[in-house]
Amino acid sequence: MNATASAAVSVLTRPFTRIPEVQRRRIWMMLLTAAAVAFPLVHNNDADIDSMANAAAYATLALGLNIVVGFAGLLDLGYAAFFAIGAYTYGILTAFQLQPEWSAFWEPFQFLGLVGKMPAETGDGSVVHFTLSFWLALPFAACLAAFFGVLFGAPTLRLKGDYLAIVTLGFGEIVPIVVRNWSDLTNGAAGLNGVAAPRLFGWSFGVDATPYYYVAIALVALLIFVSVRLRDSRIGRAWMAIREDEIAAGAMGINRTKYKLLAFAIGAAFGGMTGVFYVAKLQTATPEMFGFPVSVMILVMIVFGGIGSVWGVVLGAFILQLLQSWWLQDLTEWLHAIGRAVDNIWLQHVDLVPSIELIFGLILVGMMLFRRQGLIPATRQQAALTLDQQHAEVRRGGFSDLKLHGLGGEMRSPEAALDIQDVTVRFGGLTALNKVELKVPRGGVVAVIGPNGSGKSTLFNVITGLVEAEEGSIRFYGDEIMGLADYQILEKGIARTFQNLRLFPNLTVMENALIGQHARLKTGVLAAILHPPGTMAEEKQAREWAMEIFSIFGNRLAPRVTQVVAGLSYANRRRIEIARALASRPRILLLDEPTAGMNPAETLELAEQIKSLNALGLTVLLIEHKLDVVTTLADTVYVLDHGEVIAHGKPDEVRRDEEVLRAYLGRNAQASLAGASVNVA
Amino acid sequence: MTTFDLLLQQTINGLSLGAMYALLALGFTLVYGILELINFSHFNVFMVGSFVALFVLQAFGLSGQEVILTGLPLFGVLLVAFIGTMLFSGALGLAIERLCLRPLRNVKGPAAMITTIGVSYILFNVILLTIGADSKNFPNPLPVIRWKLAGATLDFRVVLIWAIALLLMAALYIFVQRSRIGKAMRATAQDAEAARMMGVEVDKVIVMAFFLGSALAGAGGLIFGLYYNFTSFIIGFTAGLRAFTAAVLGGIGNVPGAMVGGVLIGLIEAMGGQFIATAWTDVIIFSILVLVLVFKPAGLFGRIAPSKS
């Protein structure tokens, strides 16, 4: 945005560009808050305030579902179940549904104000009346719903996306069925009655809409705050990594099980809290309030507003809820008026309100076909780089000016950093690796070469826990790592790149590098939301470290840190993968054909950069086809063929090895080329 | 009735339900096998199919159970009704593919599935808003003939439903196994890219999968009407989910698996309703769905789906 022409255009299209972005956002927030607070004061219509309160309640549901679907990419079609669980938690614990007989057991609860004692309707004993406070019910129901979120989420973790949708749909159906059939607890289809209104300092909210409106708006504000804080934290980055590429997420140290369940739990907690609010406002609860149509409606809201976009889903929820309660009615009345004017019977009697679900269906299809990113897209368009910034500075000779503290520092020694023994991997009848033995000495560079299909990538996969070995042992600094999960292996200090690039395509260069640091950062959910000083410092250091890593590649990545990686050149994406792996501060770096697809100049540049990394004391194991790269970098070369190590030694020795020549060129070719110097690759 | 008689009776009922679920499950399996897409619009293509059947039968002047046909007239009416319903439903499925799903063919993520939910919602609400919320009496011209089988009753219409369902499934099976386009379908299900390179017109195969699946769903809708004597805008959801469970149980993508899965789900529904409680039927069926997906995602007969990494 530095060209004057584009600035002039943006003044026309986007006002207030002169005010810095942060301040502009603050001003919008203040205006929005003021409008939300003033609404009931200036618009004194109870029904309208009630509609707004409902819209706000749906906005909180949309925010909750957005965590699961938008952030973590887990399509949940049964979200209303958590809404129901929260609603019935509060309903049952304040209505007169459960009335166990009074006993001494209840006295401490009475002291805490959670239960009351009342005379039984029949007989002369006393029974318990639950009187859970609304304000306690909010966190309690959130925890309970989160528990069910984990319970429902756990069996679905191994499923692929579509199956997840159908299983959550199943749970979404089971919960209302259980509610309907477990009448002792829920009063069945008739619904709970006499749910208590919230009280604040002894004053009951009653049936007036205004206090509910303020509670709902406060809840929306709170959940927006929590959503934004989580999104921009280590937690949110982990979710988005899972959404973008599960395998790469695991390889970058993210415990997928944990973070998927966390998304389910937090999303469910939002739903549970909203359930409490909704039932307290309605003062009744029936199973029909939480069926599949509700789950779909919330999904429509986030699809409409923008999947993954916090402000988008809030906007989507408000628009659709108000469409339902205000605009369709207004529109119907206008049509009736027109009908009377033109004397058309059909127009006089048409009613648009029941067509809301049809509109939902049209919105789903229309948005998917024509605007998948929603009203407010989660990622905004990036300004293009200027020509100046695009100018790549070719850097030869590696680097010597960078210290990169915390990376490498290994003293060269013949002792093994990585020690692979007798590793065998079979896929069905195919033996991909057969009793492979390989040692990577500390501080050294080892290259693995071999024809296509010789098991090189399988070797990397078995080291990093993506493929299970049938037998053998892999020791890393003496510790057995075979059988560890992929993310644990990264935590130990083994980071890798992938042959076919596995970046997180819709995230920025910086976000990719920050995800690489996942295992080295500590921020948990609470710290992500509350931002204690330690967390802020950690985030700042993480960004500084990422910038330091980027500077290895000269000015190739540094100007592009805010760009989405999907739009970058192939060579730059390769560099980002290496940067992402380095960001995790590995003790050994595994590179799978790092220079594939690069031109000779770029290849040489990268080889020298890898050499410099090694000079800092970083151990490297690489798969490479380009022989000049192998000879420049490697101390030791291993040759794989048909899953077996057929030779290893210094690059020059391996080049002359007969078996190697045979593997690459075949027996006859070898004979005809006898004596000639042969380029192995 | 003794327990044995009850078992026998519920087996008869279960097989009839199962025949319907199997027809519906085939649609899920054909589309999933080729596109790896859970087609939620299938739920309500089935429902629309039952209304189309209703209108075709009404066009013959049939209403309720007043007019009974036998012999050739019955055969003729049923033939026209099945063909008409299946053609219309098939065309509906084809239109859904062409208009809503083809543009999303290369879009990653849940966009296509979300679209099918939207289409399903549109079909559901169009029927609700135009035809109404009350359930409609379904014309049933079949003569009432009942046979005693130990303590259970076997109805002529049940036998007819079995025969029609078997005929349709056999026809589909032979079509998929023997015909040129059937072979192309199987090849595409294995590896769409390789099939394309071998000259298979993948678009045609996909269109065919949608057409066949939707036509069978329409036949299922007609059978629903004949079996229950009513139809309503609401029947798609429950039947669709049960049929989907059937497809998963049999191994999604596997044609004979869908048939067996359908029959099993029908039997489970009938037995569960008899010996446990109708109210819990859905919970039982969903639990089966979850258990199968978690412990045996390939289903009873499915090959393990190749993980696309």
PDB file of C-alpha atoms in Angstrom, chain A residues 163, chain B residues 25 29 242-265 288-289 292 296-303:
ATOM      1  CA  TYR A 163     -17.575 -39.774   8.612  1.00  0.00           C
TER       2      TYR A 163
ATOM      3  CA  ALA B  25     -28.239 -47.518   0.670  1.00  0.00           C
ATOM      4  CA  THR B  29     -22.687 -46.385  -1.842  1.00  0.00           C
ATOM      5  CA  ARG B 242     -30.809 -45.729   8.551  1.00  0.00           C
ATOM      6  CA  ALA B 243     -29.943 -46.447   4.950  1.00  0.00           C
ATOM      7  CA  PHE B 244     -26.670 -44.603   5.334  1.00  0.00           C
ATOM      8  CA  THR B 245     -25.916 -46.727   8.380  1.00  0.00           C
ATOM      9  CA  ALA B 246     -26.709 -49.754   6.235  1.00  0.00           C
ATOM     10  CA  ALA B 247     -24.242 -48.618   3.588  1.00  0.00           C
ATOM     11  CA  VAL B 248     -21.524 -48.096   6.213  1.00  0.00           C
ATOM     12  CA  LEU B 249     -22.314 -51.424   7.845  1.00  0.00           C
ATOM     13  CA  GLY B 250     -21.952 -53.244   4.542  1.00  0.00           C
ATOM     14  CA  GLY B 251     -18.795 -51.351   3.682  1.00  0.00           C
ATOM     15  CA  ILE B 252     -19.422 -48.069   1.929  1.00  0.00           C
ATOM     16  CA  GLY B 253     -18.609 -48.204  -1.756  1.00  0.00           C
ATOM     17  CA  ASN B 254     -19.475 -51.907  -1.870  1.00  0.00           C
ATOM     18  CA  VAL B 255     -22.651 -52.721  -3.828  1.00  0.00           C
ATOM     19  CA  PRO B 256     -23.503 -56.171  -2.388  1.00  0.00           C
ATOM     20  CA  GLY B 257     -22.466 -54.826   1.024  1.00  0.00           C
ATOM     21  CA  ALA B 258     -25.127 -52.127   0.821  1.00  0.00           C
ATOM     22  CA  MET B 259     -27.786 -54.736   0.101  1.00  0.00           C
ATOM     23  CA  VAL B 260     -26.782 -56.947   3.022  1.00  0.00           C
ATOM     24  CA  GLY B 261     -26.363 -53.909   5.274  1.00  0.00           C
ATOM     25  CA  GLY B 262     -29.866 -52.717   4.350  1.00  0.00           C
ATOM     26  CA  VAL B 263     -31.429 -56.025   5.230  1.00  0.00           C
ATOM     27  CA  LEU B 264     -29.505 -56.171   8.519  1.00  0.00           C
ATOM     28  CA  ILE B 265     -30.626 -52.685   9.518  1.00  0.00           C
ATOM     29  CA  ILE B 288     -24.261 -49.440  15.526  1.00  0.00           C
ATOM     30  CA  LEU B 289     -23.137 -46.711  13.142  1.00  0.00           C
ATOM     31  CA  VAL B 292     -18.860 -49.837  13.036  1.00  0.00           C
ATOM     32  CA  LYS B 296     -14.436 -51.609  11.595  1.00  0.00           C
ATOM     33  CA  PRO B 297     -14.542 -48.567   9.327  1.00  0.00           C
ATOM     34  CA  ALA B 298     -14.330 -50.770   6.256  1.00  0.00           C
ATOM     35  CA  GLY B 299     -17.663 -52.358   7.186  1.00  0.00           C
ATOM     36  CA  LEU B 300     -18.539 -56.017   6.853  1.00  0.00           C
ATOM     37  CA  PHE B 301     -17.489 -56.430   3.236  1.00  0.00           C
ATOM     38  CA  GLY B 302     -15.614 -53.280   2.330  1.00  0.00           C
ATOM     39  CA  ARG B 303     -12.032 -53.142   1.358  1.00  0.00           C
TER      40      ARG B 303
END
